[in-house]
Amino acid sequence: MERPNAWLSCQEEDEKQIDRVSGLYRHFLDAGKTERECVKELTSQARTYGYEDLRDILREGRTLKPGDKVYAVGMKKTIALFRIGTKAVQEGMQILCAHIDSPRLDIKQNPLYEEADLAFLDTHYYGGVKKYQWVALPLAIHGVVAKKDGSVLDICIGENPSDPVVYITDLLIHLSAKQLQKKASEVVEGENLDILVGSRPLPLEDEEKQKKEAVKENILRLLKEKYEMEEEDFLSAELEIVPAGQARECGLDRSMIAAYGQDDRVCAFTSFLALMESEPAERTSCCLLVDKEEIGSVGATGMSSRFFENATADLLCAMGQFSQTNFRLMLANSRMLSSDVSAGFDPAYANVFEKKNAAYLGRGLVLNKFTGSRGKSGSNDANAEYVARIRRILDDNKVCFQTAELGKVDEGGGGTIAYIAALYGMEVIDSGVAVLSMHAPWEVTSKADIYEAYKGYRAFLADV
Ligand code: MN
Ligand code: MN
């Protein structure tokens, strides 16, 4: 039952493909550090592959036919891409699903303050983070500021080498004796994750503003100059603090990728690329990339919303085939790979894993029959027959895969979006790529796994 390491079966052509796919992936990680940036980047890439906005098709009253390629975007944060197959719509789709939001620190609505001649932005963390990991690192600000006049400013500060970065301070070791006695969950508290953004007061000649908050005033002056932004505009901003810097090759053998946001952009990008580069299939192909997974799949752009249903209904309308029956059957007869990262086995923390049922870096696409915690709570639990079908597809196409659970049964656990898609009655299984240091500012994946995932997704789309 031991699964082989994917690198061992690598031919020369595979080596080239591994380099190509991981190169495209790194480019994507750098372009998409927020859900909005991911949607923007993938929309523009999809258009180069001939995908059209479904809204345009509907507005122009055109009728879609097999082979046509369209996408639907929800609130700039979630995207569904479809390529219409030759089979009847009632037969269902092959759906690749993943999420494009990642753990981070969000700027609060009233964030700016000054203390001891330093200016800070207050944050509220998003998703599960070990707070102590986010201090003393170069950080970048990504996001938007929406103004009352309806304009929306894109912000990205800290990625260009000539940009400044921002920073969260940590206590010096010399005075940390008491701090280091605390539990790791309390060593750095959420309210102390404040972003250091300035230390220089407004110039002296401006006597009017020589009050005690001159550093804060100076930051406001800079925001006004650069972005025409007032302090009140923070009220309608979505600014995300993420680690600054590009995705890097990792290891002396360059076999891995170290980067921010690989949960779950590693599955999102490989799913997307598989759809873009695969041949037209008999069954309709779909790639669905959702937001808000890290906070429970809530909101209008999370998997629990009606976005995907609406996009599917619009697709049927644009094909001239909408009926309640077609709609219901199309969803119920679909099959999905709900992809999210798996916890990669880490020898330093071997005691939280059950070795026979753990995901290993380099051993290929991971299948999780179920996720959840304790007695499989919150899990989808794929049907055995469906697992058999997926095994057959992967074996027939020489895709390396492994099966895993998230740690030992009593150790913890976690949920995914699989159970939400399963509500339509479709076959769903959790799958994905193993990652080390999941949810850390920098996470590590294997290039071989990234390529095997891409191969596996392509093979899945071709299933009949
Ligand atoms: Mn995830
Ligand atoms: Mn996660």
mmCIF file of N, CA and C in Angstrom, residues 52 137 171 188 199 392 423 433:
data_model
loop_
_atom_site.group_PDB
_atom_site.id
_atom_site.type_symbol
_atom_site.label_atom_id
_atom_site.label_comp_id
_atom_site.label_asym_id
_atom_site.label_seq_id
_atom_site.Cartn_x
_atom_site.Cartn_y
_atom_site.Cartn_z
ATOM 1 N N GLU A 52 -15.099 33.626 -22.786
ATOM 2 C CA GLU A 52 -15.858 34.884 -22.857
ATOM 3 C C GLU A 52 -16.747 35.038 -21.630
ATOM 4 N N LEU A 137 8.389 40.283 10.208
ATOM 5 C CA LEU A 137 8.498 39.841 8.813
ATOM 6 C C LEU A 137 8.224 41.035 7.899
ATOM 7 N N LEU A 171 8.595 41.345 20.647
ATOM 8 C CA LEU A 171 9.354 41.731 21.835
ATOM 9 C C LEU A 171 10.789 41.200 21.737
ATOM 10 N N VAL A 188 1.677 36.003 21.281
ATOM 11 C CA VAL A 188 1.337 37.210 20.532
ATOM 12 C C VAL A 188 -0.182 37.255 20.453
ATOM 13 N N SER A 199 6.905 56.612 11.199
ATOM 14 C CA SER A 199 7.583 57.116 12.385
ATOM 15 C C SER A 199 8.033 58.568 12.210
ATOM 16 N N ARG A 392 -9.379 4.559 -10.894
ATOM 17 C CA ARG A 392 -9.238 4.042 -12.258
ATOM 18 C C ARG A 392 -8.732 5.130 -13.201
ATOM 19 N N LEU A 423 -24.471 18.621 -1.517
ATOM 20 C CA LEU A 423 -25.896 18.838 -1.268
ATOM 21 C C LEU A 423 -26.726 18.728 -2.552
ATOM 22 N N VAL A 433 -3.212 18.861 -2.857
ATOM 23 C CA VAL A 433 -1.755 18.805 -2.836
ATOM 24 C C VAL A 433 -1.294 18.895 -1.380
#
